[in-house]
Amino acid sequence: MRPPHASAAGVSARLKLMTYLSSKGTRLFAIFQARNLFIPLAVILMTMMIFLAACGGGGTNQPQTGQSRVGGDLSTGLNSDVVTLDPLKSTALVDRQVMLNIYDTLVRVDAQNMIQPDLATSWTQPNAKELDFTLRTDVKFQDGTPFNADAVVFNINRILSTPSSPRYSELSSVQAVTAVDPSHVRFTLKKAFSPLLATLTDRSGMILSPTAVKKLGANLGNAPTGAGSGPFMFSEWVKSDHLTIKRNPHYWQKDAQGTALPYLNSVKYRPMTNESVEFSNLQTGSIQSADTVGATNVATVKSNSNLIYKQVPGLSFYGMMLNTKVAPFNDVNVRRAVAWGINKEEIVSGVLKGLGSVAQGPIPPSSWAYNKDFAPYTYSVAKAKAALSQSGKTSVSFTLSIASGSPALTQQAQFIQSELQPAGITVNIKQEPFATLLSDTSSHNFVAALLGWSGRPDPDGNMYSYFHTGGGNNDMQYSNPQVDKLLEDARSTTDQQKRATDYQQAEQQVMQDVPYVFIYHGIAIQATTNKVKNFTILPTTIMNFSNVYLSQ
């Protein structure tokens, strides 16, 4: 980051003033000596220089303006390689880390989980089955084509016409979307759909250039050149090494001083599956921010004056997906045995070092729908054995798939393996690349998998796609008509207390059926060098770089 260049006239004036002060300082030194007062000349000159700086002569003490923040290249660690940059297909958090910096959404969520305007400046609801958006008129996509209502219609229809997309169940209550005029679009709903705004803050609300989507075709997920309207543009992706995005010079948003955002010239994402390696790179300055800090490194990062660490309660859940259509988990009693046999408290304290909270279901403590009195499973070998005997077995074994390269994940799997053994349950750990793991789970080619969900501001985002029949993330192949109805009812009312009751009842039924063993709720963390400024931490865990700058 360089300060603005000074003019020749300004430099000349300051040099003359400094010469003048130097001569005055020498005279003062002589006077003090004559009066037997020993004050070093250097102190006198330093005092006068401070006075000079206070009068505006020294640039280093001035606050950085928007313009002086512009420039710099930031490198950040990601806990795995990106899988795809096509929001229609994406299911990984690492994808969102990049996409939410290159694609704008209709609305966005702020640090307080409140919904704010983005591409849509406002919205109204004429009735329970219609939602109208007023759109920005000063936005162009990075390929030069205009953002307008037709672009919104194109992107939403792309989802609604692709039932295989994870996005489809997120918008399944939308009947149609129509362009009223270039700056107004209407969502017509099959029935009232209270989570719609929250849903549109993420991948379902990302608006891409229709021209770029058509031109790129299948290559959209690998190189979305010109597809976004966000602060950064796709530059290059060398898989397993780095992915770079560069400043969008025509981004529509400005800071409070009128300086165009973003400040940074580029952001380079570097995949690092090993938490210790990522932290080591942060310590040495090879990266300036990290998406993950291993639990064993948190105390170190907090004590390092060259680093900044922040954390806030997250929206996430983490645990084990169970394929309910294959043995041994096609038997609910075996699933319950596993739920009783895992010591969640031990994992939170031993593996996470307390950086998380024990989970009893998909709704995190930070949610308005959270039930603090709900605790269906506590660690009990006796109850695990009793549940297993209900299945007619005294022992079972299964393969647990995990993402390779992470010591923390491996340790967690080993804890599970050790904890379940006394109950007669043998766990065989299978490690595979993260992208392969996602592919296997989405195609139901797994028995159990250690995978989490980064969470959403509305409880619908943590439940519908996971536990509704046919939901976009329901890789467990779970189906329960009672749960389906409760989740549908929760979507169709705006009464928050009624919604909370529906979600809590659905959660209770899900935990009786145990398609997923919940272990812990995570936190959102932010770890950077102290040169990274203006970085807002979000409960969604997304690293938004649109306002970030690097100090000198």
mmCIF file of N, CA and C in Angstrom, residues 51-136:
data_model
loop_
_atom_site.group_PDB
_atom_site.id
_atom_site.type_symbol
_atom_site.label_atom_id
_atom_site.label_comp_id
_atom_site.label_asym_id
_atom_site.label_seq_id
_atom_site.Cartn_x
_atom_site.Cartn_y
_atom_site.Cartn_z
ATOM 1 N N PHE A 51 5.804 18.969 16.088
ATOM 2 C CA PHE A 51 4.954 20.130 15.822
ATOM 3 C C PHE A 51 4.694 20.272 14.331
ATOM 4 N N LEU A 52 5.743 20.065 13.529
ATOM 5 C CA LEU A 52 5.604 20.131 12.077
ATOM 6 C C LEU A 52 4.591 19.123 11.570
ATOM 7 N N ALA A 53 4.678 17.854 12.098
ATOM 8 C CA ALA A 53 3.740 16.816 11.670
ATOM 9 C C ALA A 53 2.326 17.174 12.053
ATOM 10 N N ALA A 54 2.163 17.750 13.266
ATOM 11 C CA ALA A 54 0.831 18.134 13.719
ATOM 12 C C ALA A 54 0.243 19.218 12.841
ATOM 13 N N CYS A 55 1.105 20.019 12.221
ATOM 14 C CA CYS A 55 0.629 21.062 11.321
ATOM 15 C C CYS A 55 0.376 20.548 9.920
ATOM 16 N N GLY A 56 0.561 19.243 9.710
ATOM 17 C CA GLY A 56 0.241 18.664 8.409
ATOM 18 C C GLY A 56 1.437 18.367 7.554
ATOM 19 N N GLY A 57 2.639 18.508 8.082
ATOM 20 C CA GLY A 57 3.829 18.296 7.278
ATOM 21 C C GLY A 57 4.213 16.851 7.134
ATOM 22 N N GLY A 58 3.777 15.949 8.040
ATOM 23 C CA GLY A 58 4.184 14.542 7.989
ATOM 24 C C GLY A 58 3.050 13.652 7.571
ATOM 25 N N GLY A 59 3.138 12.929 6.458
ATOM 26 C CA GLY A 59 2.047 12.105 5.944
ATOM 27 C C GLY A 59 1.810 10.841 6.738
ATOM 28 N N THR A 60 2.814 10.306 7.446
ATOM 29 C CA THR A 60 2.665 8.996 8.078
ATOM 30 C C THR A 60 1.688 9.007 9.227
ATOM 31 N N ASN A 61 1.412 10.156 9.825
ATOM 32 C CA ASN A 61 0.502 10.213 10.954
ATOM 33 C C ASN A 61 -0.932 10.521 10.527
ATOM 34 N N GLN A 62 -1.139 10.700 9.248
ATOM 35 C CA GLN A 62 -2.479 11.012 8.773
ATOM 36 C C GLN A 62 -3.275 9.727 8.568
ATOM 37 N N PRO A 63 -4.589 9.748 8.868
ATOM 38 C CA PRO A 63 -5.411 8.556 8.624
ATOM 39 C C PRO A 63 -5.464 8.245 7.142
ATOM 40 N N GLN A 64 -5.537 6.939 6.832
ATOM 41 C CA GLN A 64 -5.599 6.551 5.431
ATOM 42 C C GLN A 64 -6.952 6.910 4.832
ATOM 43 N N THR A 65 -6.917 7.562 3.700
ATOM 44 C CA THR A 65 -8.157 7.844 2.974
ATOM 45 C C THR A 65 -8.507 6.626 2.133
ATOM 46 N N GLY A 66 -9.716 6.637 1.563
ATOM 47 C CA GLY A 66 -10.114 5.528 0.707
ATOM 48 C C GLY A 66 -9.131 5.316 -0.423
ATOM 49 N N GLN A 67 -8.664 6.438 -1.027
ATOM 50 C CA GLN A 67 -7.766 6.306 -2.162
ATOM 51 C C GLN A 67 -6.425 5.722 -1.756
ATOM 52 N N SER A 68 -5.910 6.078 -0.562
ATOM 53 C CA SER A 68 -4.601 5.585 -0.140
ATOM 54 C C SER A 68 -4.632 4.111 0.241
ATOM 55 N N ARG A 69 -5.825 3.564 0.396
ATOM 56 C CA ARG A 69 -5.945 2.144 0.723
ATOM 57 C C ARG A 69 -5.860 1.256 -0.516
ATOM 58 N N VAL A 70 -6.005 1.830 -1.679
ATOM 59 C CA VAL A 70 -6.135 1.048 -2.901
ATOM 60 C C VAL A 70 -4.808 0.393 -3.278
ATOM 61 N N GLY A 71 -4.869 -0.880 -3.624
ATOM 62 C CA GLY A 71 -3.704 -1.625 -4.072
ATOM 63 C C GLY A 71 -3.414 -2.811 -3.178
ATOM 64 N N GLY A 72 -2.460 -3.587 -3.549
ATOM 65 C CA GLY A 72 -2.035 -4.716 -2.734
ATOM 66 C C GLY A 72 -2.638 -6.027 -3.180
ATOM 67 N N ASP A 73 -1.903 -7.085 -2.937
ATOM 68 C CA ASP A 73 -2.323 -8.439 -3.296
ATOM 69 C C ASP A 73 -2.349 -9.283 -2.030
ATOM 70 N N LEU A 74 -3.487 -9.873 -1.753
ATOM 71 C CA LEU A 74 -3.667 -10.664 -0.538
ATOM 72 C C LEU A 74 -3.690 -12.146 -0.880
ATOM 73 N N SER A 75 -3.048 -12.938 -0.040
ATOM 74 C CA SER A 75 -3.066 -14.391 -0.198
ATOM 75 C C SER A 75 -3.753 -14.998 1.015
ATOM 76 N N THR A 76 -4.668 -15.942 0.787
ATOM 77 C CA THR A 76 -5.414 -16.536 1.883
ATOM 78 C C THR A 76 -5.452 -18.049 1.772
ATOM 79 N N GLY A 77 -5.458 -18.701 2.906
ATOM 80 C CA GLY A 77 -5.523 -20.156 2.925
ATOM 81 C C GLY A 77 -6.956 -20.656 2.911
ATOM 82 N N LEU A 78 -7.188 -21.782 2.249
ATOM 83 C CA LEU A 78 -8.471 -22.488 2.269
ATOM 84 C C LEU A 78 -8.211 -23.916 2.723
ATOM 85 N N ASN A 79 -9.140 -24.485 3.489
ATOM 86 C CA ASN A 79 -8.882 -25.819 4.041
ATOM 87 C C ASN A 79 -9.057 -26.941 3.030
ATOM 88 N N SER A 80 -9.432 -26.617 1.797
ATOM 89 C CA SER A 80 -9.420 -27.599 0.701
ATOM 90 C C SER A 80 -9.477 -26.842 -0.612
ATOM 91 N N ASP A 81 -9.242 -27.540 -1.690
ATOM 92 C CA ASP A 81 -9.350 -26.912 -2.994
ATOM 93 C C ASP A 81 -10.817 -26.662 -3.311
ATOM 94 N N VAL A 82 -11.068 -25.622 -4.080
ATOM 95 C CA VAL A 82 -12.420 -25.336 -4.551
ATOM 96 C C VAL A 82 -12.897 -26.492 -5.425
ATOM 97 N N VAL A 83 -14.192 -26.759 -5.387
ATOM 98 C CA VAL A 83 -14.754 -27.859 -6.174
ATOM 99 C C VAL A 83 -15.350 -27.342 -7.474
ATOM 100 N N THR A 84 -16.202 -26.322 -7.394
ATOM 101 C CA THR A 84 -16.805 -25.741 -8.589
ATOM 102 C C THR A 84 -17.174 -24.295 -8.315
ATOM 103 N N LEU A 85 -17.170 -23.466 -9.349
ATOM 104 C CA LEU A 85 -17.582 -22.070 -9.248
ATOM 105 C C LEU A 85 -18.927 -21.831 -9.916
ATOM 106 N N ASP A 86 -19.667 -22.901 -10.118
ATOM 107 C CA ASP A 86 -21.036 -22.798 -10.631
ATOM 108 C C ASP A 86 -21.994 -22.955 -9.460
ATOM 109 N N PRO A 87 -22.700 -21.893 -9.069
ATOM 110 C CA PRO A 87 -23.585 -21.986 -7.900
ATOM 111 C C PRO A 87 -24.703 -23.008 -8.065
ATOM 112 N N LEU A 88 -25.049 -23.352 -9.294
ATOM 113 C CA LEU A 88 -26.085 -24.351 -9.535
ATOM 114 C C LEU A 88 -25.674 -25.719 -9.014
ATOM 115 N N LYS A 89 -24.367 -25.995 -9.010
ATOM 116 C CA LYS A 89 -23.869 -27.324 -8.669
ATOM 117 C C LYS A 89 -23.160 -27.387 -7.322
ATOM 118 N N SER A 90 -22.791 -26.270 -6.772
ATOM 119 C CA SER A 90 -21.921 -26.234 -5.601
ATOM 120 C C SER A 90 -22.605 -26.722 -4.330
ATOM 121 N N THR A 91 -21.824 -27.452 -3.495
ATOM 122 C CA THR A 91 -22.273 -27.830 -2.154
ATOM 123 C C THR A 91 -21.201 -27.551 -1.094
ATOM 124 N N ALA A 92 -20.058 -26.997 -1.492
ATOM 125 C CA ALA A 92 -18.925 -26.841 -0.579
ATOM 126 C C ALA A 92 -18.765 -25.403 -0.101
ATOM 127 N N LEU A 93 -18.403 -25.250 1.165
ATOM 128 C CA LEU A 93 -18.141 -23.931 1.735
ATOM 129 C C LEU A 93 -17.004 -23.232 1.007
ATOM 130 N N VAL A 94 -15.962 -23.962 0.650
ATOM 131 C CA VAL A 94 -14.825 -23.325 -0.029
ATOM 132 C C VAL A 94 -15.245 -22.700 -1.351
ATOM 133 N N ASP A 95 -16.233 -23.283 -2.024
ATOM 134 C CA ASP A 95 -16.755 -22.673 -3.255
ATOM 135 C C ASP A 95 -17.373 -21.312 -2.947
ATOM 136 N N ARG A 96 -18.165 -21.278 -1.885
ATOM 137 C CA ARG A 96 -18.842 -20.030 -1.503
ATOM 138 C C ARG A 96 -17.831 -18.948 -1.133
ATOM 139 N N GLN A 97 -16.699 -19.341 -0.535
ATOM 140 C CA GLN A 97 -15.688 -18.360 -0.161
ATOM 141 C C GLN A 97 -15.243 -17.548 -1.382
ATOM 142 N N VAL A 98 -15.142 -18.217 -2.519
ATOM 143 C CA VAL A 98 -14.735 -17.526 -3.739
ATOM 144 C C VAL A 98 -15.932 -16.879 -4.422
ATOM 145 N N MET A 99 -17.011 -17.642 -4.579
ATOM 146 C CA MET A 99 -18.145 -17.156 -5.360
ATOM 147 C C MET A 99 -18.767 -15.893 -4.790
ATOM 148 N N LEU A 100 -18.836 -15.783 -3.461
ATOM 149 C CA LEU A 100 -19.449 -14.589 -2.870
ATOM 150 C C LEU A 100 -18.551 -13.367 -2.955
ATOM 151 N N ASN A 101 -17.366 -13.527 -3.535
ATOM 152 C CA ASN A 101 -16.511 -12.379 -3.846
ATOM 153 C C ASN A 101 -16.538 -12.020 -5.328
ATOM 154 N N ILE A 102 -17.076 -12.898 -6.163
ATOM 155 C CA ILE A 102 -17.156 -12.577 -7.598
ATOM 156 C C ILE A 102 -18.603 -12.442 -8.100
ATOM 157 N N TYR A 103 -19.557 -13.046 -7.398
ATOM 158 C CA TYR A 103 -20.966 -12.924 -7.776
ATOM 159 C C TYR A 103 -21.710 -12.112 -6.724
ATOM 160 N N ASP A 104 -22.518 -11.167 -7.155
ATOM 161 C CA ASP A 104 -23.430 -10.477 -6.249
ATOM 162 C C ASP A 104 -24.692 -11.308 -6.063
ATOM 163 N N THR A 105 -25.368 -11.084 -4.960
ATOM 164 C CA THR A 105 -26.649 -11.732 -4.688
ATOM 165 C C THR A 105 -27.754 -10.673 -4.661
ATOM 166 N N LEU A 106 -28.989 -11.100 -4.796
ATOM 167 C CA LEU A 106 -30.092 -10.141 -4.755
ATOM 168 C C LEU A 106 -30.122 -9.396 -3.432
ATOM 169 N N VAL A 107 -29.932 -10.122 -2.349
ATOM 170 C CA VAL A 107 -29.827 -9.528 -1.015
ATOM 171 C C VAL A 107 -28.666 -10.199 -0.307
ATOM 172 N N ARG A 108 -28.196 -9.592 0.770
ATOM 173 C CA ARG A 108 -27.046 -10.140 1.488
ATOM 174 C C ARG A 108 -27.348 -10.163 2.986
ATOM 175 N N VAL A 109 -26.526 -10.896 3.730
ATOM 176 C CA VAL A 109 -26.673 -10.956 5.174
ATOM 177 C C VAL A 109 -25.470 -10.261 5.808
ATOM 178 N N ASP A 110 -25.730 -9.443 6.847
ATOM 179 C CA ASP A 110 -24.646 -8.690 7.473
ATOM 180 C C ASP A 110 -24.115 -9.408 8.706
ATOM 181 N N ALA A 111 -23.242 -8.741 9.451
ATOM 182 C CA ALA A 111 -22.586 -9.361 10.605
ATOM 183 C C ALA A 111 -23.554 -9.686 11.736
ATOM 184 N N GLN A 112 -24.736 -9.084 11.703
ATOM 185 C CA GLN A 112 -25.756 -9.367 12.717
ATOM 186 C C GLN A 112 -26.822 -10.332 12.201
ATOM 187 N N ASN A 113 -26.540 -10.986 11.060
ATOM 188 C CA ASN A 113 -27.483 -11.910 10.418
ATOM 189 C C ASN A 113 -28.754 -11.221 9.943
ATOM 190 N N MET A 114 -28.663 -9.924 9.691
ATOM 191 C CA MET A 114 -29.799 -9.176 9.159
ATOM 192 C C MET A 114 -29.681 -9.095 7.641
ATOM 193 N N ILE A 115 -30.832 -9.147 6.965
ATOM 194 C CA ILE A 115 -30.838 -9.120 5.506
ATOM 195 C C ILE A 115 -30.787 -7.674 5.023
ATOM 196 N N GLN A 116 -29.846 -7.406 4.092
ATOM 197 C CA GLN A 116 -29.617 -6.070 3.569
ATOM 198 C C GLN A 116 -29.709 -6.076 2.043
ATOM 199 N N PRO A 117 -29.955 -4.917 1.422
ATOM 200 C CA PRO A 117 -29.984 -4.846 -0.044
ATOM 201 C C PRO A 117 -28.629 -5.195 -0.655
ATOM 202 N N ASP A 118 -28.655 -5.698 -1.849
ATOM 203 C CA ASP A 118 -27.439 -5.903 -2.639
ATOM 204 C C ASP A 118 -27.773 -5.529 -4.080
ATOM 205 N N LEU A 119 -28.021 -6.486 -4.957
ATOM 206 C CA LEU A 119 -28.477 -6.132 -6.305
ATOM 207 C C LEU A 119 -29.906 -5.614 -6.287
ATOM 208 N N ALA A 120 -30.680 -6.055 -5.315
ATOM 209 C CA ALA A 120 -32.019 -5.501 -5.104
ATOM 210 C C ALA A 120 -31.917 -4.387 -4.076
ATOM 211 N N THR A 121 -32.473 -3.219 -4.393
ATOM 212 C CA THR A 121 -32.408 -2.091 -3.474
ATOM 213 C C THR A 121 -33.538 -2.117 -2.454
ATOM 214 N N SER A 122 -34.653 -2.773 -2.784
ATOM 215 C CA SER A 122 -35.782 -2.863 -1.868
ATOM 216 C C SER A 122 -36.708 -3.970 -2.324
ATOM 217 N N TRP A 123 -37.671 -4.290 -1.471
ATOM 218 C CA TRP A 123 -38.632 -5.339 -1.810
ATOM 219 C C TRP A 123 -39.938 -5.094 -1.068
ATOM 220 N N THR A 124 -41.013 -5.540 -1.669
ATOM 221 C CA THR A 124 -42.338 -5.432 -1.073
ATOM 222 C C THR A 124 -43.087 -6.740 -1.291
ATOM 223 N N GLN A 125 -44.071 -6.999 -0.460
ATOM 224 C CA GLN A 125 -44.863 -8.220 -0.565
ATOM 225 C C GLN A 125 -46.336 -7.834 -0.669
ATOM 226 N N PRO A 126 -46.866 -7.738 -1.901
ATOM 227 C CA PRO A 126 -48.267 -7.350 -2.080
ATOM 228 C C PRO A 126 -49.242 -8.301 -1.394
ATOM 229 N N ASN A 127 -48.863 -9.593 -1.365
ATOM 230 C CA ASN A 127 -49.670 -10.595 -0.681
ATOM 231 C C ASN A 127 -48.771 -11.765 -0.321
ATOM 232 N N ALA A 128 -49.325 -12.770 0.339
ATOM 233 C CA ALA A 128 -48.516 -13.873 0.867
ATOM 234 C C ALA A 128 -47.836 -14.690 -0.222
ATOM 235 N N LYS A 129 -48.300 -14.585 -1.462
ATOM 236 C CA LYS A 129 -47.762 -15.424 -2.530
ATOM 237 C C LYS A 129 -47.023 -14.631 -3.600
ATOM 238 N N GLU A 130 -46.682 -13.381 -3.297
ATOM 239 C CA GLU A 130 -45.910 -12.565 -4.240
ATOM 240 C C GLU A 130 -44.854 -11.758 -3.494
ATOM 241 N N LEU A 131 -43.682 -11.645 -4.115
ATOM 242 C CA LEU A 131 -42.611 -10.824 -3.570
ATOM 243 C C LEU A 131 -41.993 -10.053 -4.723
ATOM 244 N N ASP A 132 -42.023 -8.726 -4.623
ATOM 245 C CA ASP A 132 -41.524 -7.860 -5.691
ATOM 246 C C ASP A 132 -40.203 -7.215 -5.282
ATOM 247 N N PHE A 133 -39.221 -7.235 -6.199
ATOM 248 C CA PHE A 133 -37.920 -6.624 -5.960
ATOM 249 C C PHE A 133 -37.706 -5.434 -6.894
ATOM 250 N N THR A 134 -37.161 -4.350 -6.341
ATOM 251 C CA THR A 134 -36.661 -3.242 -7.138
ATOM 252 C C THR A 134 -35.155 -3.413 -7.270
ATOM 253 N N LEU A 135 -34.650 -3.350 -8.492
ATOM 254 C CA LEU A 135 -33.256 -3.688 -8.764
ATOM 255 C C LEU A 135 -32.406 -2.444 -9.018
ATOM 256 N N ARG A 136 -31.110 -2.591 -8.802
ATOM 257 C CA ARG A 136 -30.172 -1.537 -9.133
ATOM 258 C C ARG A 136 -30.144 -1.346 -10.647
#
